[in-house]
Coordinates of C-alpha atoms in Angstrom, one line a residue:
Chain T
X38 CA 9.0 23.1 7.3
X39 CA 10.8 23.5 4.0
X40 CA 11.2 19.9 3.9
X41 CA 7.2 19.5 4.6
X42 CA 7.0 21.7 1.6
X43 CA 9.0 19.6 -0.6
X44 CA 7.1 16.7 0.4
X45 CA 3.7 18.0 -0.4
X46 CA 4.7 19.5 -3.8
X47 CA 6.4 16.3 -5.0
X48 CA 3.2 14.5 -3.3
X49 CA 1.3 16.9 -5.5
X50 CA 3.2 15.6 -8.5
X51 CA 3.0 12.0 -8.3
X52 CA -0.8 12.7 -7.1
X53 CA -1.6 13.9 -10.6
X54 CA -0.3 10.8 -12.0
X55 CA -2.6 8.6 -9.2
X56 CA -5.3 11.4 -10.4
X57 CA -5.0 10.5 -13.7
X58 CA -5.1 6.6 -13.1
X59 CA -8.0 7.0 -10.8
X60 CA -10.1 9.0 -13.2
X61 CA -9.7 6.4 -15.7
X62 CA -11.0 3.9 -13.2
X63 CA -13.8 6.2 -12.6
X64 CA -14.8 6.4 -15.8
X65 CA -15.0 2.9 -16.5
X66 CA -16.8 2.1 -13.2
X67 CA -19.5 5.2 -13.7
X68 CA -20.5 3.3 -17.1
X69 CA -20.4 -0.2 -16.0
X70 CA -20.0 -0.8 -12.5
X71 CA -16.9 -2.6 -13.3
X72 CA -13.5 -1.9 -11.7
X73 CA -10.8 -2.6 -14.4
X74 CA -8.1 -4.4 -12.3
X75 CA -6.1 -4.3 -15.7
X76 CA -6.0 -1.0 -16.0
X77 CA -2.8 -0.5 -14.6
X78 CA -1.1 -3.1 -17.3
X79 CA -2.8 -1.4 -19.9
X80 CA -1.0 1.9 -18.9
X81 CA 2.3 -0.2 -18.9
X82 CA 1.6 -1.8 -22.3
X83 CA 1.1 1.7 -23.5
X84 CA 4.4 2.9 -22.0
X85 CA 6.3 0.1 -23.9
X86 CA 4.6 1.2 -27.3
X87 CA 5.9 4.8 -26.4
X88 CA 9.5 3.5 -25.6
X89 CA 9.5 1.5 -28.7
X90 CA 8.8 4.5 -30.7
X91 CA 10.9 6.5 -29.3
X92 CA 13.9 4.2 -29.8
X93 CA 12.7 4.0 -33.5
X94 CA 13.6 7.5 -33.7
X95 CA 10.3 9.6 -33.1
X96 CA 10.5 12.8 -31.4
X97 CA 9.0 12.5 -28.0
X98 CA 5.8 14.4 -28.4
X99 CA 5.1 12.5 -31.9
X100 CA 5.6 9.2 -30.0
X101 CA 3.6 10.6 -27.1
X102 CA 0.2 11.3 -29.3
X103 CA 0.8 8.4 -31.3
X104 CA 0.8 5.9 -28.3
X105 CA -2.2 8.1 -26.8
X106 CA -4.4 7.4 -30.2
X107 CA -3.1 3.5 -30.3
X108 CA -4.0 3.4 -26.4
X109 CA -7.4 4.5 -27.2
X110 CA -8.1 2.2 -30.1
X111 CA -6.8 -0.8 -27.9
X112 CA -9.0 0.3 -25.0
X113 CA -12.0 0.3 -27.8
X114 CA -10.9 -3.1 -29.1
X115 CA -10.8 -4.4 -25.8
X116 CA -14.4 -3.6 -24.9
X117 CA -15.9 -4.5 -28.0
X118 CA -14.4 -8.0 -27.8
X119 CA -14.0 -8.8 -24.4
X120 CA -16.1 -6.7 -22.2
X121 CA -19.4 -6.3 -24.1
X122 CA -20.5 -9.9 -23.5
X123 CA -19.7 -9.4 -20.1
X124 CA -22.2 -6.4 -19.7
X125 CA -24.7 -8.1 -17.4
X126 CA -22.4 -11.1 -16.2
X127 CA -22.2 -11.6 -12.4
X128 CA -19.6 -9.6 -10.8
X129 CA -17.3 -12.7 -10.3
X130 CA -17.3 -13.3 -14.0
X131 CA -16.3 -9.7 -14.6
X132 CA -13.4 -9.7 -12.0
X133 CA -12.5 -13.0 -13.9
X134 CA -12.1 -11.1 -17.4
X135 CA -10.3 -8.3 -15.7
X136 CA -7.8 -10.6 -14.0
X137 CA -7.2 -12.5 -17.0
X138 CA -6.5 -9.6 -19.1
X139 CA -4.4 -8.3 -16.5
X140 CA -2.2 -11.7 -16.8
X141 CA -2.1 -11.6 -20.5
X142 CA -1.1 -8.1 -21.1
X143 CA 1.6 -8.6 -18.1
X144 CA 3.0 -11.7 -19.5
X145 CA 3.4 -10.4 -23.2
X146 CA 4.6 -7.3 -22.2
X147 CA 7.6 -9.4 -20.3
X148 CA 7.5 -11.7 -23.3
X149 CA 7.9 -8.7 -26.1
X150 CA 10.1 -6.2 -24.1
X151 CA 11.8 -8.5 -21.7
X152 CA 11.5 -8.2 -17.7
X153 CA 14.8 -6.1 -17.6
X154 CA 13.9 -2.7 -15.9
X155 CA 14.5 0.2 -18.3
X156 CA 14.8 4.1 -18.2
X157 CA 12.3 5.9 -20.1
X158 CA 13.0 9.4 -21.3
X159 CA 11.4 12.7 -20.1
X160 CA 11.0 15.6 -22.6
X161 CA 11.6 18.2 -19.8
X162 CA 14.7 19.7 -18.7
X163 CA 16.6 17.8 -15.9
X164 CA 17.4 18.4 -12.8
X165 CA 16.2 20.5 -9.8
X166 CA 15.6 23.8 -10.7
X167 CA 12.2 25.3 -9.9
X168 CA 10.6 26.7 -6.9
X169 CA 14.5 27.0 -5.4
X170 CA 15.3 23.1 -5.6
X171 CA 11.8 21.6 -4.7
X172 CA 10.7 20.2 -7.8
X173 CA 12.5 18.2 -10.5
X174 CA 12.0 19.5 -14.0
X175 CA 10.2 16.4 -14.6
X176 CA 7.9 16.2 -11.8
X177 CA 6.5 19.7 -12.9
X178 CA 6.3 18.9 -16.3
X179 CA 4.3 15.6 -15.5
X180 CA 2.0 18.2 -13.1
X181 CA 1.3 20.2 -16.1
X182 CA 0.6 17.3 -18.4
X183 CA -1.7 15.8 -16.2
X184 CA -3.5 19.0 -15.4
X185 CA -3.8 19.5 -19.0
X186 CA -5.1 16.0 -19.7
X187 CA -7.8 16.4 -16.6
X188 CA -8.8 19.9 -17.8
X189 CA -9.3 18.6 -21.2
X190 CA -11.0 15.7 -20.0
X191 CA -13.3 18.1 -17.8
X192 CA -14.2 20.4 -20.9
X193 CA -15.2 17.5 -23.0
X194 CA -17.4 15.9 -20.7
X195 CA -19.0 19.3 -19.7
X196 CA -19.0 21.2 -23.1
X197 CA -19.6 18.7 -26.0
X198 CA -22.4 17.1 -27.5
X199 CA -20.6 13.7 -27.4
X200 CA -19.4 14.3 -23.8
X201 CA -22.8 14.7 -22.9
X202 CA -24.1 11.5 -24.6
X203 CA -21.3 9.6 -22.8
X204 CA -22.6 10.9 -19.7
X205 CA -26.3 10.2 -20.0
X206 CA -25.2 6.5 -21.3
X207 CA -23.5 6.2 -18.2
X208 CA -25.9 7.6 -15.9
X209 CA -29.6 6.0 -17.5
X210 CA -28.5 3.7 -20.4
X211 CA -32.2 3.0 -21.2
X212 CA -33.6 6.5 -21.5
X213 CA -30.1 7.5 -23.5
X214 CA -31.0 4.8 -25.7
X215 CA -34.9 6.0 -26.3
X216 CA -33.6 9.6 -27.3
X217 CA -31.0 8.0 -29.8
X218 CA -27.9 7.7 -28.0
X219 CA -25.7 4.7 -29.2
X220 CA -24.9 3.4 -25.7
X221 CA -22.6 0.6 -26.8
X222 CA -20.3 3.0 -28.6
X223 CA -20.6 5.5 -25.7
X224 CA -19.2 2.8 -23.5
X225 CA -16.6 1.7 -26.0
X226 CA -15.4 5.4 -26.3
X227 CA -15.4 5.7 -22.5
X228 CA -12.7 2.6 -22.5
X229 CA -10.8 4.0 -25.1
X230 CA -10.5 7.3 -23.3
X231 CA -9.7 5.5 -20.1
X232 CA -6.9 3.5 -21.9
X233 CA -5.8 6.8 -23.4
X234 CA -5.6 8.7 -20.0
X235 CA -4.2 5.8 -18.2
X236 CA -1.3 5.7 -21.2
X237 CA -0.4 9.5 -20.4
X238 CA -0.3 8.4 -16.4
X239 CA 2.2 5.5 -17.7
X240 CA 4.4 7.9 -19.8
X241 CA 4.6 10.4 -17.0
X242 CA 5.3 8.0 -14.1
X243 CA 8.0 5.9 -15.9
X244 CA 10.8 8.3 -16.0
X245 CA 10.3 8.2 -11.9
X246 CA 9.6 4.7 -11.2
X247 CA 11.5 3.0 -14.1
X248 CA 9.6 1.0 -16.8
X249 CA 9.2 -2.7 -16.1
X250 CA 6.2 -5.3 -16.7
X251 CA 5.1 -5.0 -13.0
X252 CA 5.6 -0.7 -12.9
X253 CA 1.8 0.1 -12.5
X254 CA 0.9 -2.5 -9.5
X255 CA 1.6 0.1 -7.2
X256 CA 0.4 3.0 -9.0
X257 CA -2.7 1.2 -9.6
X258 CA -3.1 0.7 -5.9
X259 CA -2.5 4.3 -5.0
X260 CA -5.3 5.2 -7.9
X261 CA -7.8 2.6 -6.1
X262 CA -7.1 4.6 -3.0
X263 CA -7.7 7.8 -4.5
X264 CA -10.6 6.8 -6.4
X265 CA -12.1 5.3 -3.4
X266 CA -11.2 8.5 -1.0
X267 CA -12.9 11.0 -3.5
X268 CA -16.0 8.7 -4.2
X269 CA -15.8 5.7 -6.8
X270 CA -18.7 7.2 -8.9
X271 CA -17.3 11.0 -8.8
X272 CA -15.0 11.7 -11.5
X273 CA -14.0 14.9 -9.8
X274 CA -13.8 13.2 -6.5
X275 CA -11.6 10.6 -7.8
X276 CA -8.9 13.3 -9.2
X277 CA -9.0 15.3 -6.1
X278 CA -8.4 11.9 -4.0
X279 CA -5.7 11.2 -6.4
X280 CA -3.8 14.4 -5.4
X281 CA -4.6 13.7 -1.8
X282 CA -3.2 10.2 -1.9
X283 CA 0.1 11.6 -3.5
X284 CA 0.3 14.2 -0.6
X285 CA -0.4 11.7 2.0
X286 CA 1.7 8.8 0.6
X287 CA 4.8 11.3 0.8
X288 CA 4.1 12.9 3.9
X289 CA 3.6 9.3 5.4
X290 CA 6.9 8.0 3.5
X291 CA 8.9 11.0 5.1
X292 CA 7.9 11.1 8.5
X293 CA 5.8 8.3 9.5
X294 CA 6.4 4.8 8.1
X295 CA 9.3 5.5 5.8
X296 CA 9.5 4.2 2.1
X297 CA 9.3 0.7 2.7
X298 CA 5.7 0.9 3.6
X299 CA 4.2 3.1 1.4
X300 CA 2.2 0.7 -0.1
X301 CA 0.9 -0.2 3.0
X302 CA -0.5 3.4 3.1
X303 CA -2.3 2.9 0.2
X304 CA -3.9 -0.1 1.7
X305 CA -4.7 1.5 5.1
X306 CA -6.3 4.5 3.2
X307 CA -8.7 2.1 1.0
X308 CA -9.5 0.1 4.5
X309 CA -10.0 3.4 6.2
X310 CA -12.4 5.1 3.7
X311 CA -14.3 1.5 3.4
X312 CA -14.7 1.6 7.1
X313 CA -15.6 5.3 7.7
X314 CA -17.2 6.6 4.7
X315 CA -17.7 3.7 2.1
X316 CA -19.0 6.4 -0.5
X317 CA -16.1 8.4 -0.2
X318 CA -15.6 12.2 0.2
X319 CA -17.5 13.4 -2.7
X320 CA -19.7 10.2 -3.7
X321 CA -23.3 9.5 -3.5
X322 CA -24.5 7.2 -0.7
X323 CA -26.3 4.2 -2.4
X324 CA -29.4 3.2 -1.1
X325 CA -30.9 -0.1 -2.0
X326 CA -34.6 -0.2 -2.1
X327 CA -36.2 -3.4 -0.5
Chain C
X271 CA -20.0 -47.3 8.5
X272 CA -22.0 -46.2 5.5
X273 CA -20.8 -47.5 2.0
X274 CA -19.8 -44.1 1.0
X275 CA -17.6 -43.6 4.0
X276 CA -16.1 -47.2 3.2
X277 CA -15.2 -45.8 -0.3
X278 CA -13.8 -42.7 0.6
X279 CA -11.3 -44.6 3.0
X280 CA -10.4 -46.9 0.5
X281 CA -9.8 -43.9 -2.0
X282 CA -7.8 -42.0 0.8
X283 CA -5.9 -45.3 1.3
X284 CA -5.3 -46.0 -2.4
X285 CA -4.0 -42.4 -2.8
X286 CA -1.8 -42.8 0.1
X287 CA 0.0 -46.0 -0.8
X288 CA 0.0 -45.9 -4.6
X289 CA 1.8 -42.7 -5.5
X290 CA 4.2 -43.4 -2.6
X291 CA 5.2 -46.9 -3.9
X292 CA 5.6 -45.9 -7.5
X293 CA 6.4 -42.4 -7.8
X294 CA 9.7 -40.5 -7.6
X295 CA 10.6 -38.3 -4.9
X296 CA 10.4 -35.1 -7.4
X297 CA 7.2 -36.3 -8.8
X298 CA 5.8 -36.9 -5.0
X299 CA 6.8 -33.6 -4.2
X300 CA 4.8 -32.3 -7.3
X301 CA 1.5 -34.3 -6.0
X302 CA 2.0 -32.7 -2.4
X303 CA 1.8 -29.2 -3.8
X304 CA -1.2 -30.1 -5.5
X305 CA -2.5 -30.8 -2.3
X306 CA -1.3 -27.6 -0.8
X307 CA -2.6 -25.9 -3.6
X308 CA -5.9 -27.7 -3.2
X309 CA -6.4 -26.8 0.4
X310 CA -5.6 -23.1 -0.3
X311 CA -8.3 -23.1 -3.1
X312 CA -10.9 -25.0 -1.0
X313 CA -10.5 -21.9 1.2
X314 CA -11.3 -19.6 -1.5
X315 CA -14.0 -21.7 -2.6
X316 CA -15.6 -21.4 0.7
X317 CA -15.8 -17.6 0.5
X318 CA -16.5 -17.2 -3.0
X319 CA -18.4 -20.1 -4.3
X320 CA -20.4 -20.7 -1.5
X321 CA -20.6 -17.5 0.1
X322 CA -20.4 -15.3 -3.0
X323 CA -17.7 -12.8 -1.5
X324 CA -14.6 -12.1 -4.1
X325 CA -11.2 -12.0 -2.6
X326 CA -8.2 -11.3 -4.8
X327 CA -5.8 -11.5 -1.7
X328 CA -5.6 -15.0 -0.1
X329 CA -1.8 -15.0 -1.3
X330 CA -1.6 -12.9 2.2
X331 CA -3.3 -15.8 4.2
X332 CA -0.8 -18.3 2.4
X333 CA 2.0 -16.0 3.1
X334 CA 1.2 -15.4 6.7
X335 CA 0.8 -19.5 7.4
X336 CA 3.9 -19.9 5.4
X337 CA 5.4 -17.4 7.8
X338 CA 4.2 -18.7 11.1
X339 CA 5.5 -22.2 10.3
X340 CA 8.8 -21.2 9.5
X341 CA 9.2 -18.4 11.9
X342 CA 8.1 -21.3 14.5
X343 CA 10.3 -23.8 13.2
X344 CA 13.4 -21.4 12.6
X345 CA 13.4 -19.3 15.7
X346 CA 11.7 -21.8 18.1
X347 CA 12.6 -24.9 17.1
X348 CA 8.7 -26.0 17.3
X349 CA 7.9 -29.2 15.6
X350 CA 6.8 -28.8 12.2
X351 CA 3.3 -30.5 12.8
X352 CA 2.8 -28.4 16.1
X353 CA 2.9 -25.5 13.7
X354 CA -0.4 -26.1 11.8
X355 CA -2.7 -25.5 14.3
X356 CA -0.9 -22.4 15.3
X357 CA -1.0 -20.8 12.0
X358 CA -4.8 -22.0 11.6
X359 CA -5.5 -20.0 14.8
X360 CA -3.6 -16.9 13.7
X361 CA -4.8 -17.1 10.1
X362 CA -8.5 -17.3 11.5
X363 CA -8.0 -14.1 13.7
X364 CA -6.4 -12.1 10.8
X365 CA -9.1 -13.1 8.4
X366 CA -11.7 -12.3 10.9
X367 CA -10.4 -8.7 11.4
X368 CA -9.8 -8.3 7.7
X369 CA -13.2 -9.7 7.3
X370 CA -15.0 -7.4 9.5
X371 CA -14.7 -4.3 7.0
X372 CA -16.0 -6.8 4.5
X373 CA -18.9 -7.3 5.8
X374 CA -19.9 -3.5 5.0
X375 CA -18.8 -4.2 1.5
X376 CA -20.2 -5.6 -1.8
X377 CA -18.6 -8.0 -4.0
X378 CA -16.4 -5.3 -5.7
X379 CA -15.0 -3.5 -3.0
X380 CA -13.8 -6.4 -1.0
X381 CA -12.2 -7.8 -4.1
X382 CA -10.4 -4.3 -4.0
X383 CA -9.5 -4.2 -0.8
X384 CA -8.0 -7.8 -0.8
X385 CA -6.1 -7.1 -3.8
X386 CA -4.5 -4.1 -2.0
X387 CA -3.7 -6.5 0.9
X388 CA -1.9 -8.8 -1.4
X389 CA -0.1 -5.9 -3.3
X390 CA 1.2 -4.8 0.2
X391 CA 2.0 -8.0 1.8
X392 CA 5.7 -8.6 0.3
X393 CA 6.6 -5.0 1.5
X394 CA 5.4 -5.7 4.9
X395 CA 7.3 -8.8 5.4
X396 CA 10.6 -7.2 4.2
X397 CA 10.2 -4.5 6.8
X398 CA 13.1 -3.8 9.3
X399 CA 10.8 -3.9 12.2
X400 CA 10.0 -7.6 11.5
X401 CA 13.3 -8.6 10.1
X402 CA 14.6 -10.4 13.7
X403 CA 11.5 -12.9 13.1
X404 CA 11.3 -13.1 9.2
X405 CA 14.8 -12.7 7.8
X406 CA 13.9 -9.6 5.8
X407 CA 14.6 -9.8 2.3
X408 CA 16.5 -13.0 2.5
X409 CA 13.6 -15.4 4.0
X410 CA 14.2 -18.3 6.2
X411 CA 15.3 -21.7 5.0
X412 CA 13.9 -24.3 7.4
X413 CA 14.9 -28.6 7.5
X414 CA 12.9 -30.9 5.7
X415 CA 11.5 -32.9 8.7
X416 CA 12.1 -36.5 8.7
X417 CA 9.8 -39.3 8.8
X418 CA 8.6 -40.1 12.5
X419 CA 9.0 -43.3 14.1
X420 CA 12.1 -44.2 12.3
X421 CA 10.0 -45.3 9.2
X422 CA 12.0 -46.3 6.4
X423 CA 11.2 -43.6 3.7
X424 CA 12.2 -40.3 2.3
X425 CA 11.0 -37.4 3.8
X426 CA 9.3 -36.4 0.4
X427 CA 7.4 -39.8 0.7
X428 CA 6.7 -39.0 4.5
X429 CA 5.5 -35.4 3.3
X430 CA 3.2 -36.6 0.9
X431 CA 1.4 -38.7 3.5
X432 CA 1.3 -36.2 5.9
X433 CA -0.2 -33.6 3.7
X434 CA -2.6 -36.0 2.2
X435 CA -4.0 -36.7 5.7
X436 CA -4.3 -33.2 6.6
X437 CA -5.9 -32.6 3.2
X438 CA -8.3 -35.2 3.8
X439 CA -9.4 -33.9 7.3
X440 CA -9.6 -30.5 5.8
X441 CA -11.7 -31.7 2.6
X442 CA -14.1 -33.7 5.0
X443 CA -14.6 -31.0 7.4
X444 CA -15.3 -28.4 4.3
X445 CA -17.9 -31.0 2.9
X446 CA -19.7 -31.4 6.3
X447 CA -19.8 -27.4 6.8
X448 CA -21.0 -26.7 3.2
X449 CA -23.9 -29.3 3.2
X450 CA -24.9 -28.7 7.0
X451 CA -26.7 -25.4 8.6
X452 CA -24.0 -23.2 8.1
X453 CA -23.3 -24.0 4.7
X454 CA -26.9 -23.5 3.6
X455 CA -26.9 -20.3 5.7
X456 CA -23.6 -19.3 3.6
X457 CA -25.1 -20.1 0.1
X458 CA -28.9 -18.3 1.5
X459 CA -26.4 -15.1 1.9
X460 CA -24.7 -15.2 -1.7
X461 CA -28.1 -16.2 -3.5
X462 CA -30.3 -13.5 -1.6
X463 CA -28.8 -11.7 1.2
X464 CA -31.9 -9.8 2.0
X465 CA -34.2 -12.9 2.2
X466 CA -31.3 -14.7 4.2
X467 CA -31.7 -11.8 6.7
X468 CA -35.3 -12.1 6.9
X469 CA -35.0 -15.8 7.7
X470 CA -33.2 -14.8 10.8
X471 CA -29.2 -15.1 9.6
X472 CA -27.0 -12.6 11.2
X473 CA -25.4 -11.9 8.0
X474 CA -22.4 -9.8 9.3
X475 CA -21.4 -12.3 11.8
X476 CA -21.7 -14.8 9.2
X477 CA -19.9 -13.6 6.4
X478 CA -17.0 -12.6 8.7
X479 CA -16.5 -16.1 10.0
X480 CA -16.7 -17.4 6.8
X481 CA -13.9 -15.1 5.7
X482 CA -12.1 -16.4 9.0
X483 CA -12.8 -19.9 8.1
X484 CA -11.2 -19.4 4.5
X485 CA -8.2 -17.6 5.9
X486 CA -7.8 -20.4 7.9
X487 CA -7.7 -23.0 5.3
X488 CA -5.5 -20.9 3.2
X489 CA -3.2 -20.4 6.2
X490 CA -2.6 -24.0 6.8
X491 CA -2.0 -24.5 2.9
X492 CA 0.8 -22.0 3.6
X493 CA 2.1 -23.6 6.6
X494 CA 2.1 -26.9 4.5
X495 CA 3.7 -25.2 1.6
X496 CA 6.5 -23.8 3.6
X497 CA 7.4 -27.1 5.0
X498 CA 7.5 -28.9 1.6
X499 CA 9.4 -26.1 0.0
X500 CA 11.7 -25.5 3.1
X501 CA 11.7 -21.7 2.2
X502 CA 10.0 -18.6 2.7
X503 CA 10.9 -15.1 1.1
X504 CA 8.9 -11.9 0.7
X505 CA 9.0 -12.1 -2.8
X506 CA 7.7 -15.5 -3.2
X507 CA 4.1 -14.4 -1.7
X508 CA 3.7 -11.6 -4.1
X509 CA 0.3 -10.6 -6.1
X510 CA 0.7 -13.3 -8.4
X511 CA 0.1 -16.0 -5.8
X512 CA -2.9 -14.4 -4.9
X513 CA -4.3 -14.2 -8.7
X514 CA -3.0 -17.7 -9.4
X515 CA -5.6 -19.1 -6.5
X516 CA -8.1 -17.4 -8.1
X517 CA -7.2 -18.8 -11.5
X518 CA -7.6 -22.2 -10.0
X519 CA -10.7 -21.7 -8.3
X520 CA -12.2 -20.4 -11.4
X521 CA -10.8 -23.3 -13.4
X522 CA -11.7 -25.9 -11.0
X523 CA -15.6 -24.2 -10.5
X524 CA -16.0 -21.9 -7.8
X525 CA -18.9 -24.0 -5.8
X526 CA -17.5 -27.0 -5.9
X527 CA -15.2 -28.9 -3.3
X528 CA -13.8 -31.4 -5.8
X529 CA -13.1 -28.6 -7.9
X530 CA -10.6 -27.3 -5.6
X531 CA -8.4 -30.3 -6.7
X532 CA -8.5 -29.9 -10.4
X533 CA -7.8 -26.2 -9.6
X534 CA -4.9 -27.2 -7.4
X535 CA -3.7 -29.6 -10.3
X536 CA -4.1 -27.0 -12.9
X537 CA -1.8 -24.3 -11.1
X538 CA 0.7 -26.9 -10.2
X539 CA 1.2 -28.4 -13.4
X540 CA 0.1 -25.7 -16.2
X541 CA 3.4 -23.7 -15.7
X542 CA 5.5 -26.8 -15.7
X543 CA 4.4 -27.4 -19.1
X544 CA 3.7 -23.8 -20.4
X545 CA 7.5 -22.8 -19.0
X546 CA 9.0 -24.8 -21.8
X547 CA 7.5 -22.4 -24.3
X548 CA 8.8 -19.1 -22.6
X549 CA 9.2 -17.5 -19.1
X550 CA 6.2 -15.5 -19.9
X551 CA 4.0 -18.1 -21.2
X552 CA 2.6 -19.4 -17.9
X553 CA 0.9 -16.0 -17.2
X554 CA -0.7 -15.7 -20.7
X555 CA -1.9 -19.2 -20.6
X556 CA -3.4 -18.6 -17.2
X557 CA -5.1 -15.5 -18.8
X558 CA -6.5 -16.7 -22.2
X559 CA -7.9 -20.4 -20.1
X560 CA -9.4 -17.8 -17.3
X561 CA -10.9 -16.0 -19.9
X562 CA -12.2 -18.8 -21.9
X563 CA -13.6 -20.6 -18.9
X564 CA -15.5 -17.1 -18.1
X565 CA -17.0 -17.3 -21.4
X566 CA -17.4 -21.0 -22.2
X567 CA -17.9 -23.0 -18.4
X568 CA -18.7 -20.4 -15.8
X569 CA -19.0 -23.5 -13.4
X570 CA -15.5 -24.5 -14.1
X571 CA -14.0 -28.2 -14.8
X572 CA -16.4 -29.5 -11.9
X573 CA -19.2 -28.0 -13.1
X574 CA -18.7 -28.9 -16.7
X575 CA -18.4 -32.5 -15.5
X576 CA -21.5 -32.3 -13.4
X577 CA -23.3 -30.9 -16.3
X578 CA -22.4 -33.6 -18.6
X579 CA -23.2 -36.3 -15.9
X580 CA -26.5 -34.5 -15.7
X581 CA -27.2 -34.4 -19.1
X582 CA -26.1 -38.2 -19.6
X583 CA -28.5 -39.3 -17.0
X584 CA -31.3 -37.3 -18.5
X585 CA -30.8 -39.1 -22.0
X586 CA -30.5 -42.8 -20.5
X587 CA -34.0 -41.8 -18.4
X588 CA -32.6 -43.9 -15.7
X589 CA -34.8 -44.0 -12.9
X590 CA -32.4 -44.9 -10.3
X591 CA -30.6 -42.0 -8.5
X592 CA -26.9 -42.5 -8.0
X593 CA -24.5 -40.5 -6.2
X594 CA -22.0 -38.6 -8.0
X595 CA -18.4 -38.6 -7.4
X596 CA -16.7 -35.5 -8.1
X597 CA -13.2 -35.2 -8.6
X598 CA -12.2 -37.6 -6.5
X599 CA -12.8 -36.1 -3.1
X600 CA -16.2 -37.9 -2.7
X601 CA -19.4 -36.6 -3.5
X602 CA -20.4 -32.9 -3.2
X603 CA -24.0 -33.1 -2.3
X604 CA -25.3 -29.7 -3.5
X605 CA -28.6 -30.6 -4.7
X606 CA -27.8 -30.4 -8.3
X607 CA -28.6 -34.1 -9.1
X608 CA -32.3 -34.0 -8.0
X609 CA -34.2 -36.8 -9.9
X610 CA -35.5 -35.4 -13.3
X611 CA -32.7 -33.1 -12.5
X612 CA -32.9 -29.1 -12.5
X613 CA -30.0 -28.1 -14.8
X614 CA -27.3 -26.8 -12.9
X615 CA -27.2 -23.2 -13.2
X616 CA -24.9 -21.7 -16.1
X617 CA -24.5 -18.4 -14.0
X618 CA -21.7 -20.2 -12.3
X619 CA -22.9 -20.2 -8.8
X620 CA -24.5 -23.7 -8.6
X621 CA -22.0 -26.3 -7.9
X622 CA -21.6 -29.5 -9.9

């Protein structure tokens, strides 16, 4: 029983990271109906930026903030330069551009920071010390950080005028434009926010899985699974889905399939959701009119 | 025997004889890999270009084909040529099963699922339960087959001829499928699934069968690849194999039989050139070219050549309609070259 509790708690901790990447995916999906296959690589690049800043002598939290801001700007730039012309392109074209972006970022991180696996510092006190040893300091800290980020995002979208405008632009671009919302900029901001949230996820997961150019491939898969489980057009659902995937992954890894098949668990979740309930637990069922 | 058939046979004979006589074993090996990749990309082209389903995980079928061949040769001493049909059947069945959920999914969801499949495959191959067959992380080493009938040639020369023959059969088959009734149904689903359904096409069944066919092609390519490389290991079948196939597909031209050869040559030779700059360069070059193709010529190289032809013919106002040969595989007859010519659609769906 204690083992189960331990697995659930550490599942929640990693689930928080999946939840933030899933949220980043859903934000872009909601606004553009594109799935950002490069989301993981963008987060990896951000994490490398953070590591460079920390190695240059900046205190952790300053480096953290700078990284979030830089990622935000990079996200906006990517939207402005690459994604804007692809707005109404067929699915294949947008997938192609995302895969191209994935390849470029992946190889340029390899180029700039080499392929060696690196350790990434954690700002939280080390060692298993909380909940009578169930959770390491970093796991708890990462959980708190992701919770803070998710709450901030929620408050931003719920209670600010800009958040409202962004939601409006995603929900109904034409009407929003008519009432004076600058839809194009709202999309760019969404990209910026998604990149920033992904950056936080990357910095939180790096101390656990270690940093290398392919660090996020697995994380992205769990985030996909979480987003689909919760409903890919529902941000809250995606967050809950992310946590659920974290818990399922840990329990299955411990009791069912062993750690070597954890990624397969994500694959099975994805296929199961798509077969049983393609709109996810909290998503809207899309009806197409004939 | 029509004139086109004669030309096709002549081209195939020339492609068999000339490189075998002129090129070194290493260059023949490279050409063989071009054929292998071209077959894999052809599978993807049938799925994506002609049926409109996007797969980012065909590396998984390549891996399954490669492992089927390697296991049969290594564990059971099956001759190499006999493993190809087995791979084809195994991959078609697995493709059919994976295609089953696919028929419920729109383009993006299938891309996502197959992406997940490709990421998960190396882990599956490494798993302990399969180790007695797969050799685990170490993989399997197989022997290069000797030429049959005591022919006086090197194994590389023989494998090139063998792969070329297999490729010719598979390309001919694909060409016949896509220009026949089934091909028209596939394209109808791609262009307007609702109208296709109204015309009496069983969309679910055809989409799943197309996925199975596509998996079959890529699986055979995997088998040939394993025989040529003589080695399979889990880490050589990561997500990047799938992504490179996708790049080759897009660069060659999604809805083009001949484009698959261009794509195969692209993913075989471009890394060789780019790697001289840096280890990271091939990925970056792929990425940049992929995005550039998306922006500048959505029909890929084959589509670009096709539209150049169309423009040239309009310019010369030739009244005569000539068959157009694309990329060396023989003509691809999706009717872009109607006299007076509807210009090939820039949206990247029309072939040539």
